[in-house]
Amino acid sequence: NLPTVFVITPTFKRFVQKAELTRVYQALKPVKNLHWIVVEDAINKTDLVANFLRTSGLKHTHLNVRTPDILRRHRNEMRRMKPRGVVQRNLGVQWLRENIDPHRTSGVIYFADDDNTYDSKIFDEMRWIRGVGVWPVAFTGAARWAGPLCKNGKVVGFHAKWGRFRPFPIDMAAFAVNLRKLLIDFPNAKFVAVEKPGMLESSLLSQITKVEQLEPVTPNCSKVYVWHTRTETPRDSILGEKQLIKKGMPS
Ligand code: UDP
Ligand code: MN
């Protein structure tokens, strides 16, 4: 039986949201046994995301939780000091704990932000991870790529130009966790938001694994299948077009 890939994606309303979701959806679409858990950072679920998921044809779960005010970035605060998508990812894991029986379902959990670019191949590679699997991600760690250095099926070090002090100097998109690890072995593990840049990944991983236990993927960390792309915010003209929406703008 093919293990299920559970993909947890935090998302929030902005002009490029549908473009982002479309790019992720197109990477997920050819993948077998995949369940997409989309968690909106919002008080209420939006029609845009609900309609998008309904017409996607993907197996999905639509959740929402608004980031509490203390975790939101306020004006003048440095963007790196407040990690984003924290309560959304934790809610996705909580949903799995309450709705999936890990004794009947085997699988892995992956945290896929909506702005990254994914090669569909990564999902079939991560499917077989038994504990915590890792691989390189491009355009993170202030480098062309950052992530694990692997040799003979073991992680022997990490490549990054920034953040080497971190216990696990890897990106959110650089690892996946076996379902049983988060549902059976560590039923209370979760992401913890601290006001120190780049620590979110380590906050979860240090609760559930050790560097020596990490499983290299892609294989042996040899390929980049994920790019930490960031979409530019469209400006100027769009902002003055609100009235057109009422007149029946294409959606
Ligand atoms: N996100 C969110 N609420 C926000 C900002 C971001 O839910 O207020 C989501 C976003 O859609 C993405 C994830 O959280 O899936 C990480 O955000 P971002 O890509 O801005 O973080 P970075 O890649 O810069 O760490
Ligand atoms: Mn991002």
PDB file of C-alpha atoms and ligand atoms in Angstrom:
ATOM      1  CA  ASN A   1       0.000   0.000   0.000  1.00  0.00           C
ATOM      2  CA  LEU A   2       1.401   3.369  -1.074  1.00  0.00           C
ATOM      3  CA  PRO A   3       1.972   5.614   1.985  1.00  0.00           C
ATOM      4  CA  THR A   4      -0.038   8.857   1.917  1.00  0.00           C
ATOM      5  CA  VAL A   5       1.701  12.209   1.543  1.00  0.00           C
ATOM      6  CA  PHE A   6      -0.026  14.754   3.796  1.00  0.00           C
ATOM      7  CA  VAL A   7       0.886  18.258   2.661  1.00  0.00           C
ATOM      8  CA  ILE A   8       0.160  21.103   5.101  1.00  0.00           C
ATOM      9  CA  THR A   9       0.059  24.555   3.494  1.00  0.00           C
ATOM     10  CA  PRO A  10      -0.507  27.807   5.390  1.00  0.00           C
ATOM     11  CA  THR A  11      -1.942  30.530   3.180  1.00  0.00           C
ATOM     12  CA  PHE A  12      -3.261  34.071   3.493  1.00  0.00           C
ATOM     13  CA  LYS A  13      -5.208  36.551   1.420  1.00  0.00           C
ATOM     14  CA  ARG A  14      -3.254  38.780  -0.970  1.00  0.00           C
ATOM     15  CA  PHE A  15      -3.271  39.593  -4.688  1.00  0.00           C
ATOM     16  CA  VAL A  16      -0.977  36.732  -5.666  1.00  0.00           C
ATOM     17  CA  GLN A  17      -2.673  34.094  -3.504  1.00  0.00           C
ATOM     18  CA  LYS A  18      -4.490  32.313  -6.305  1.00  0.00           C
ATOM     19  CA  ALA A  19      -1.385  32.305  -8.484  1.00  0.00           C
ATOM     20  CA  GLU A  20       0.589  30.753  -5.625  1.00  0.00           C
ATOM     21  CA  LEU A  21      -2.055  28.124  -4.912  1.00  0.00           C
ATOM     22  CA  THR A  22      -2.246  27.298  -8.620  1.00  0.00           C
ATOM     23  CA  ARG A  23       1.482  26.680  -8.846  1.00  0.00           C
ATOM     24  CA  VAL A  24       1.433  24.414  -5.773  1.00  0.00           C
ATOM     25  CA  TYR A  25      -1.692  22.597  -6.968  1.00  0.00           C
ATOM     26  CA  GLN A  26      -0.076  21.835 -10.330  1.00  0.00           C
ATOM     27  CA  ALA A  27       2.865  20.227  -8.555  1.00  0.00           C
ATOM     28  CA  LEU A  28       0.548  18.158  -6.339  1.00  0.00           C
ATOM     29  CA  LYS A  29      -1.878  17.087  -9.046  1.00  0.00           C
ATOM     30  CA  PRO A  30       0.092  14.189 -10.626  1.00  0.00           C
ATOM     31  CA  VAL A  31       1.015  12.719  -7.229  1.00  0.00           C
ATOM     32  CA  LYS A  32      -0.761   9.566  -6.079  1.00  0.00           C
ATOM     33  CA  ASN A  33      -2.148   9.171  -2.541  1.00  0.00           C
ATOM     34  CA  LEU A  34      -1.771  12.783  -1.604  1.00  0.00           C
ATOM     35  CA  HIS A  35      -3.927  14.734   0.841  1.00  0.00           C
ATOM     36  CA  TRP A  36      -3.614  18.523   0.817  1.00  0.00           C
ATOM     37  CA  ILE A  37      -4.388  20.296   4.078  1.00  0.00           C
ATOM     38  CA  VAL A  38      -4.737  24.004   3.405  1.00  0.00           C
ATOM     39  CA  VAL A  39      -4.883  26.238   6.467  1.00  0.00           C
ATOM     40  CA  GLU A  40      -5.981  29.816   5.957  1.00  0.00           C
ATOM     41  CA  ASP A  41      -4.613  32.540   8.201  1.00  0.00           C
ATOM     42  CA  ALA A  42      -8.073  34.029   8.624  1.00  0.00           C
ATOM     43  CA  ILE A  43     -10.968  34.320  11.075  1.00  0.00           C
ATOM     44  CA  ASN A  44     -13.270  32.788   8.454  1.00  0.00           C
ATOM     45  CA  LYS A  45     -12.623  30.505   5.508  1.00  0.00           C
ATOM     46  CA  THR A  46     -12.717  32.438   2.241  1.00  0.00           C
ATOM     47  CA  ASP A  47     -14.765  31.532  -0.843  1.00  0.00           C
ATOM     48  CA  LEU A  48     -11.647  31.877  -2.983  1.00  0.00           C
ATOM     49  CA  VAL A  49      -9.832  29.048  -1.213  1.00  0.00           C
ATOM     50  CA  ALA A  50     -12.994  26.941  -0.772  1.00  0.00           C
ATOM     51  CA  ASN A  51     -13.824  27.164  -4.490  1.00  0.00           C
ATOM     52  CA  PHE A  52     -10.218  26.598  -5.470  1.00  0.00           C
ATOM     53  CA  LEU A  53     -10.005  23.386  -3.456  1.00  0.00           C
ATOM     54  CA  ARG A  54     -13.405  22.142  -4.597  1.00  0.00           C
ATOM     55  CA  THR A  55     -12.509  22.494  -8.281  1.00  0.00           C
ATOM     56  CA  SER A  56      -8.952  21.185  -7.815  1.00  0.00           C
ATOM     57  CA  GLY A  57      -9.979  17.547  -7.825  1.00  0.00           C
ATOM     58  CA  LEU A  58      -7.396  16.899  -5.111  1.00  0.00           C
ATOM     59  CA  LYS A  59      -8.139  15.144  -1.851  1.00  0.00           C
ATOM     60  CA  HIS A  60      -8.132  18.059   0.551  1.00  0.00           C
ATOM     61  CA  THR A  61      -9.044  19.474   3.938  1.00  0.00           C
ATOM     62  CA  HIS A  62      -9.773  23.175   4.386  1.00  0.00           C
ATOM     63  CA  LEU A  63      -8.994  24.673   7.787  1.00  0.00           C
ATOM     64  CA  ASN A  64      -8.535  28.169   9.151  1.00  0.00           C
ATOM     65  CA  VAL A  65      -7.021  29.882  12.167  1.00  0.00           C
ATOM     66  CA  ARG A  66      -6.002  33.497  12.443  1.00  0.00           C
ATOM     67  CA  THR A  67      -2.501  34.199  13.710  1.00  0.00           C
ATOM     68  CA  PRO A  68      -2.909  35.753  17.185  1.00  0.00           C
ATOM     69  CA  ASP A  69      -1.967  39.395  17.468  1.00  0.00           C
ATOM     70  CA  ILE A  70       1.195  38.783  19.517  1.00  0.00           C
ATOM     71  CA  LEU A  71       2.605  36.619  16.725  1.00  0.00           C
ATOM     72  CA  ARG A  72       1.731  39.059  13.943  1.00  0.00           C
ATOM     73  CA  ARG A  73       4.372  41.362  12.574  1.00  0.00           C
ATOM     74  CA  HIS A  74       3.655  44.978  13.332  1.00  0.00           C
ATOM     75  CA  ARG A  75       4.891  48.032  11.555  1.00  0.00           C
ATOM     76  CA  ASN A  76       8.630  48.672  12.017  1.00  0.00           C
ATOM     77  CA  GLU A  77       9.306  45.125  13.198  1.00  0.00           C
ATOM     78  CA  MET A  78      11.940  43.221  11.290  1.00  0.00           C
ATOM     79  CA  ARG A  79      10.235  40.619   9.136  1.00  0.00           C
ATOM     80  CA  ARG A  80      12.603  37.825  10.104  1.00  0.00           C
ATOM     81  CA  MET A  81      11.872  38.197  13.806  1.00  0.00           C
ATOM     82  CA  LYS A  82       8.321  36.842  13.538  1.00  0.00           C
ATOM     83  CA  PRO A  83       7.983  33.422  11.936  1.00  0.00           C
ATOM     84  CA  ARG A  84       4.851  33.089   9.767  1.00  0.00           C
ATOM     85  CA  GLY A  85       2.401  30.237   9.385  1.00  0.00           C
ATOM     86  CA  VAL A  86       3.171  28.796  12.826  1.00  0.00           C
ATOM     87  CA  VAL A  87      -0.320  28.297  14.260  1.00  0.00           C
ATOM     88  CA  GLN A  88      -1.558  27.191  10.829  1.00  0.00           C
ATOM     89  CA  ARG A  89       1.001  24.361  10.550  1.00  0.00           C
ATOM     90  CA  ASN A  90       0.304  23.304  14.136  1.00  0.00           C
ATOM     91  CA  LEU A  91      -3.432  23.205  13.400  1.00  0.00           C
ATOM     92  CA  GLY A  92      -2.766  20.994  10.379  1.00  0.00           C
ATOM     93  CA  VAL A  93      -0.851  18.538  12.571  1.00  0.00           C
ATOM     94  CA  GLN A  94      -3.595  18.712  15.206  1.00  0.00           C
ATOM     95  CA  TRP A  95      -6.189  17.862  12.555  1.00  0.00           C
ATOM     96  CA  LEU A  96      -4.179  14.787  11.554  1.00  0.00           C
ATOM     97  CA  ARG A  97      -3.926  13.714  15.207  1.00  0.00           C
ATOM     98  CA  GLU A  98      -7.701  13.961  15.587  1.00  0.00           C
ATOM     99  CA  ASN A  99      -8.760  12.529  12.235  1.00  0.00           C
ATOM    100  CA  ILE A 100      -6.177  10.022  11.005  1.00  0.00           C
ATOM    101  CA  ASP A 101      -5.496   6.660  12.641  1.00  0.00           C
ATOM    102  CA  PRO A 102      -1.749   6.092  12.203  1.00  0.00           C
ATOM    103  CA  HIS A 103      -2.224   2.374  12.884  1.00  0.00           C
ATOM    104  CA  ARG A 104      -4.380   2.091   9.768  1.00  0.00           C
ATOM    105  CA  THR A 105      -2.787   4.772   7.584  1.00  0.00           C
ATOM    106  CA  SER A 106       0.915   5.037   6.791  1.00  0.00           C
ATOM    107  CA  GLY A 107       2.349   8.229   5.425  1.00  0.00           C
ATOM    108  CA  VAL A 108       4.457  11.330   5.832  1.00  0.00           C
ATOM    109  CA  ILE A 109       3.776  14.953   6.724  1.00  0.00           C
ATOM    110  CA  TYR A 110       5.293  17.805   4.714  1.00  0.00           C
ATOM    111  CA  PHE A 111       5.005  21.546   5.367  1.00  0.00           C
ATOM    112  CA  ALA A 112       4.704  23.195   1.968  1.00  0.00           C
ATOM    113  CA  ASP A 113       4.474  26.994   1.986  1.00  0.00           C
ATOM    114  CA  ASP A 114       2.353  28.383  -0.819  1.00  0.00           C
ATOM    115  CA  ASP A 115       5.104  30.563  -2.310  1.00  0.00           C
ATOM    116  CA  ASN A 116       7.754  27.903  -2.982  1.00  0.00           C
ATOM    117  CA  THR A 117       8.195  26.000  -6.239  1.00  0.00           C
ATOM    118  CA  TYR A 118       7.990  22.209  -6.049  1.00  0.00           C
ATOM    119  CA  ASP A 119       8.961  19.519  -8.535  1.00  0.00           C
ATOM    120  CA  SER A 120       6.351  16.754  -8.245  1.00  0.00           C
ATOM    121  CA  LYS A 121       9.191  14.238  -7.887  1.00  0.00           C
ATOM    122  CA  ILE A 122       9.868  15.338  -4.325  1.00  0.00           C
ATOM    123  CA  PHE A 123       6.559  13.881  -3.122  1.00  0.00           C
ATOM    124  CA  ASP A 124       7.355  10.384  -4.353  1.00  0.00           C
ATOM    125  CA  GLU A 125      10.792  10.626  -2.762  1.00  0.00           C
ATOM    126  CA  MET A 126       9.499  11.741   0.639  1.00  0.00           C
ATOM    127  CA  ARG A 127       6.712   9.143   0.746  1.00  0.00           C
ATOM    128  CA  TRP A 128       9.093   6.422   2.000  1.00  0.00           C
ATOM    129  CA  ILE A 129      10.673   8.354   4.852  1.00  0.00           C
ATOM    130  CA  ARG A 130      10.605   6.325   8.089  1.00  0.00           C
ATOM    131  CA  GLY A 131      11.575   9.034  10.555  1.00  0.00           C
ATOM    132  CA  VAL A 132      12.636  12.477   9.410  1.00  0.00           C
ATOM    133  CA  GLY A 133      13.923  12.882   5.852  1.00  0.00           C
ATOM    134  CA  VAL A 134      15.899  15.837   4.504  1.00  0.00           C
ATOM    135  CA  TRP A 135      17.051  17.275   1.177  1.00  0.00           C
ATOM    136  CA  PRO A 136      18.501  20.509  -0.245  1.00  0.00           C
ATOM    137  CA  VAL A 137      16.390  23.587  -1.030  1.00  0.00           C
ATOM    138  CA  ALA A 138      17.506  26.299  -3.441  1.00  0.00           C
ATOM    139  CA  PHE A 139      17.667  30.016  -2.573  1.00  0.00           C
ATOM    140  CA  THR A 140      17.701  29.674   1.223  1.00  0.00           C
ATOM    141  CA  GLY A 141      20.350  30.088   3.890  1.00  0.00           C
ATOM    142  CA  ALA A 142      21.709  33.110   1.982  1.00  0.00           C
ATOM    143  CA  ALA A 143      23.086  30.677  -0.576  1.00  0.00           C
ATOM    144  CA  ARG A 144      22.189  29.278  -3.990  1.00  0.00           C
ATOM    145  CA  TRP A 145      21.104  26.218  -2.128  1.00  0.00           C
ATOM    146  CA  ALA A 146      21.204  25.198   1.505  1.00  0.00           C
ATOM    147  CA  GLY A 147      20.642  21.972   3.325  1.00  0.00           C
ATOM    148  CA  PRO A 148      22.179  18.674   4.297  1.00  0.00           C
ATOM    149  CA  LEU A 149      25.476  17.309   3.014  1.00  0.00           C
ATOM    150  CA  CYS A 150      25.015  13.584   2.673  1.00  0.00           C
ATOM    151  CA  LYS A 151      27.331  10.627   2.286  1.00  0.00           C
ATOM    152  CA  ASN A 152      26.451   6.939   2.138  1.00  0.00           C
ATOM    153  CA  GLY A 153      22.930   7.473   3.392  1.00  0.00           C
ATOM    154  CA  LYS A 154      23.924   9.691   6.334  1.00  0.00           C
ATOM    155  CA  VAL A 155      23.857  13.432   6.933  1.00  0.00           C
ATOM    156  CA  VAL A 156      27.467  14.448   7.511  1.00  0.00           C
ATOM    157  CA  GLY A 157      27.027  18.218   7.675  1.00  0.00           C
ATOM    158  CA  PHE A 158      25.091  21.191   6.389  1.00  0.00           C
ATOM    159  CA  HIS A 159      25.624  23.797   3.729  1.00  0.00           C
ATOM    160  CA  ALA A 160      24.407  27.349   4.438  1.00  0.00           C
ATOM    161  CA  LYS A 161      25.922  30.799   4.437  1.00  0.00           C
ATOM    162  CA  TRP A 162      23.574  31.987   7.134  1.00  0.00           C
ATOM    163  CA  GLY A 163      22.254  30.421  10.325  1.00  0.00           C
ATOM    164  CA  ARG A 164      24.899  27.807  10.978  1.00  0.00           C
ATOM    165  CA  PHE A 165      24.269  28.220  14.698  1.00  0.00           C
ATOM    166  CA  ARG A 166      20.895  26.514  14.347  1.00  0.00           C
ATOM    167  CA  PRO A 167      20.556  22.926  15.670  1.00  0.00           C
ATOM    168  CA  PHE A 168      18.941  22.018  12.334  1.00  0.00           C
ATOM    169  CA  PRO A 169      20.134  24.580   9.760  1.00  0.00           C
ATOM    170  CA  ILE A 170      17.535  23.666   7.148  1.00  0.00           C
ATOM    171  CA  ASP A 171      14.466  25.281   5.604  1.00  0.00           C
ATOM    172  CA  MET A 172      10.831  24.416   6.311  1.00  0.00           C
ATOM    173  CA  ALA A 173      10.624  22.973   2.789  1.00  0.00           C
ATOM    174  CA  ALA A 174      13.688  20.764   3.306  1.00  0.00           C
ATOM    175  CA  PHE A 175      12.215  17.992   5.460  1.00  0.00           C
ATOM    176  CA  ALA A 176       9.284  15.633   5.890  1.00  0.00           C
ATOM    177  CA  VAL A 177       8.269  13.570   8.898  1.00  0.00           C
ATOM    178  CA  ASN A 178       6.751  10.120   9.091  1.00  0.00           C
ATOM    179  CA  LEU A 179       3.121  10.284  10.227  1.00  0.00           C
ATOM    180  CA  ARG A 180       3.728   7.907  13.130  1.00  0.00           C
ATOM    181  CA  LYS A 181       6.499  10.102  14.505  1.00  0.00           C
ATOM    182  CA  LEU A 182       4.156  13.058  15.052  1.00  0.00           C
ATOM    183  CA  LEU A 183       1.006  11.060  15.830  1.00  0.00           C
ATOM    184  CA  ILE A 184       2.321   8.190  17.977  1.00  0.00           C
ATOM    185  CA  ASP A 185       5.908   8.796  19.119  1.00  0.00           C
ATOM    186  CA  PHE A 186       5.650  12.533  19.819  1.00  0.00           C
ATOM    187  CA  PRO A 187       1.934  13.369  20.151  1.00  0.00           C
ATOM    188  CA  ASN A 188       2.653  16.770  21.709  1.00  0.00           C
ATOM    189  CA  ALA A 189       5.419  17.995  19.409  1.00  0.00           C
ATOM    190  CA  LYS A 190       4.721  21.278  17.668  1.00  0.00           C
ATOM    191  CA  PHE A 191       6.293  24.384  16.187  1.00  0.00           C
ATOM    192  CA  VAL A 192       7.231  27.026  18.745  1.00  0.00           C
ATOM    193  CA  ALA A 193       7.484  30.650  17.644  1.00  0.00           C
ATOM    194  CA  VAL A 194      10.551  32.344  19.110  1.00  0.00           C
ATOM    195  CA  GLU A 195      11.779  35.837  18.267  1.00  0.00           C
ATOM    196  CA  LYS A 196      15.016  34.614  16.783  1.00  0.00           C
ATOM    197  CA  PRO A 197      15.311  34.259  13.012  1.00  0.00           C
ATOM    198  CA  GLY A 198      15.349  30.854  11.411  1.00  0.00           C
ATOM    199  CA  MET A 199      14.579  28.839  14.538  1.00  0.00           C
ATOM    200  CA  LEU A 200      11.130  27.535  13.619  1.00  0.00           C
ATOM    201  CA  GLU A 201      12.312  24.368  11.872  1.00  0.00           C
ATOM    202  CA  SER A 202      14.662  23.551  14.756  1.00  0.00           C
ATOM    203  CA  SER A 203      11.906  24.165  17.308  1.00  0.00           C
ATOM    204  CA  LEU A 204       9.998  21.150  15.991  1.00  0.00           C
ATOM    205  CA  LEU A 205      12.871  18.959  14.812  1.00  0.00           C
ATOM    206  CA  SER A 206      14.800  19.130  18.090  1.00  0.00           C
ATOM    207  CA  GLN A 207      11.737  17.662  19.845  1.00  0.00           C
ATOM    208  CA  ILE A 208      11.524  14.632  17.564  1.00  0.00           C
ATOM    209  CA  THR A 209      14.932  13.703  16.136  1.00  0.00           C
ATOM    210  CA  LYS A 210      18.715  14.095  16.127  1.00  0.00           C
ATOM    211  CA  VAL A 211      20.967  15.126  13.261  1.00  0.00           C
ATOM    212  CA  GLU A 212      22.516  11.621  13.162  1.00  0.00           C
ATOM    213  CA  GLN A 213      19.065  10.113  12.596  1.00  0.00           C
ATOM    214  CA  LEU A 214      18.115  12.242   9.559  1.00  0.00           C
ATOM    215  CA  GLU A 215      17.421  10.295   6.361  1.00  0.00           C
ATOM    216  CA  PRO A 216      18.858  11.752   3.138  1.00  0.00           C
ATOM    217  CA  VAL A 217      16.411  11.933   0.242  1.00  0.00           C
ATOM    218  CA  THR A 218      16.461  12.859  -3.504  1.00  0.00           C
ATOM    219  CA  PRO A 219      18.636  10.487  -3.380  1.00  0.00           C
ATOM    220  CA  ASN A 220      21.510  11.168  -1.012  1.00  0.00           C
ATOM    221  CA  CYS A 221      20.625  14.891  -1.143  1.00  0.00           C
ATOM    222  CA  SER A 222      21.895  15.013  -4.708  1.00  0.00           C
ATOM    223  CA  LYS A 223      19.074  16.951  -6.372  1.00  0.00           C
ATOM    224  CA  VAL A 224      17.172  20.183  -5.884  1.00  0.00           C
ATOM    225  CA  TYR A 225      13.442  19.573  -6.190  1.00  0.00           C
ATOM    226  CA  VAL A 226      12.304  22.594  -4.144  1.00  0.00           C
ATOM    227  CA  TRP A 227      13.049  26.270  -4.704  1.00  0.00           C
ATOM    228  CA  HIS A 228      12.415  28.884  -2.062  1.00  0.00           C
ATOM    229  CA  THR A 229      10.970  31.340  -4.532  1.00  0.00           C
ATOM    230  CA  ARG A 230       9.253  34.484  -3.326  1.00  0.00           C
ATOM    231  CA  THR A 231       6.645  36.149  -5.481  1.00  0.00           C
ATOM    232  CA  GLU A 232       6.890  39.877  -5.935  1.00  0.00           C
ATOM    233  CA  THR A 233       3.867  41.871  -4.804  1.00  0.00           C
ATOM    234  CA  PRO A 234       2.157  43.543  -7.751  1.00  0.00           C
ATOM    235  CA  ARG A 235       1.832  47.269  -7.187  1.00  0.00           C
ATOM    236  CA  ASP A 236       0.520  50.574  -8.451  1.00  0.00           C
ATOM    237  CA  SER A 237      -2.187  49.978 -10.995  1.00  0.00           C
ATOM    238  CA  ILE A 238      -3.883  47.098  -9.205  1.00  0.00           C
ATOM    239  CA  LEU A 239      -4.510  49.100  -6.058  1.00  0.00           C
ATOM    240  CA  GLY A 240      -6.801  51.593  -7.782  1.00  0.00           C
ATOM    241  CA  GLU A 241      -8.999  48.980  -9.427  1.00  0.00           C
ATOM    242  CA  LYS A 242     -11.324  48.060  -6.559  1.00  0.00           C
ATOM    243  CA  GLN A 243     -14.446  49.361  -8.339  1.00  0.00           C
ATOM    244  CA  LEU A 244     -13.856  47.010 -11.271  1.00  0.00           C
ATOM    245  CA  ILE A 245     -14.388  43.991  -9.003  1.00  0.00           C
ATOM    246  CA  LYS A 246     -18.021  45.000  -8.523  1.00  0.00           C
ATOM    247  CA  LYS A 247     -18.526  45.398 -12.273  1.00  0.00           C
ATOM    248  CA  GLY A 248     -17.691  41.759 -12.841  1.00  0.00           C
ATOM    249  CA  MET A 249     -13.979  41.368 -13.149  1.00  0.00           C
ATOM    250  CA  PRO A 250     -12.792  37.906 -14.266  1.00  0.00           C
ATOM    251  CA  SER A 251     -11.878  35.765 -11.270  1.00  0.00           C
TER     252      SER A 251
HETATM  253  N1  UDP B   1       1.595  33.057   5.831  1.00  0.00           N
HETATM  254  C1  UDP B   1       0.463  33.134   6.613  1.00  0.00           C
HETATM  255  N2  UDP B   1       0.143  34.342   7.211  1.00  0.00           N
HETATM  256  C2  UDP B   1       0.906  35.474   7.047  1.00  0.00           C
HETATM  257  C3  UDP B   1       2.071  35.376   6.270  1.00  0.00           C
HETATM  258  C4  UDP B   1       2.396  34.149   5.690  1.00  0.00           C
HETATM  259  O1  UDP B   1      -0.261  32.146   6.756  1.00  0.00           O
HETATM  260  O2  UDP B   1       0.573  36.519   7.603  1.00  0.00           O
HETATM  261  C5  UDP B   1       1.928  31.778   5.179  1.00  0.00           C
HETATM  262  C6  UDP B   1       2.401  31.918   3.734  1.00  0.00           C
HETATM  263  O3  UDP B   1       1.312  31.850   2.840  1.00  0.00           O
HETATM  264  C7  UDP B   1       3.365  30.765   3.588  1.00  0.00           C
HETATM  265  C8  UDP B   1       3.918  30.576   5.006  1.00  0.00           C
HETATM  266  O4  UDP B   1       2.992  31.201   5.884  1.00  0.00           O
HETATM  267  O5  UDP B   1       2.716  29.587   3.157  1.00  0.00           O
HETATM  268  C9  UDP B   1       5.297  31.207   5.190  1.00  0.00           C
HETATM  269  O6  UDP B   1       5.232  32.591   4.916  1.00  0.00           O
HETATM  270  P1  UDP B   1       6.346  33.342   4.048  1.00  0.00           P
HETATM  271  O7  UDP B   1       6.502  32.621   2.750  1.00  0.00           O
HETATM  272  O8  UDP B   1       6.002  34.795   3.994  1.00  0.00           O
HETATM  273  O9  UDP B   1       7.616  33.122   4.970  1.00  0.00           O
HETATM  274  P2  UDP B   1       9.147  32.986   4.576  1.00  0.00           P
HETATM  275  O10 UDP B   1       9.247  32.068   3.391  1.00  0.00           O
HETATM  276  O11 UDP B   1       9.607  34.363   4.267  1.00  0.00           O
HETATM  277  O12 UDP B   1       9.747  32.420   5.817  1.00  0.00           O
HETATM  278 MN    MN B   2       8.161  31.788   1.689  1.00  0.00          MN
END
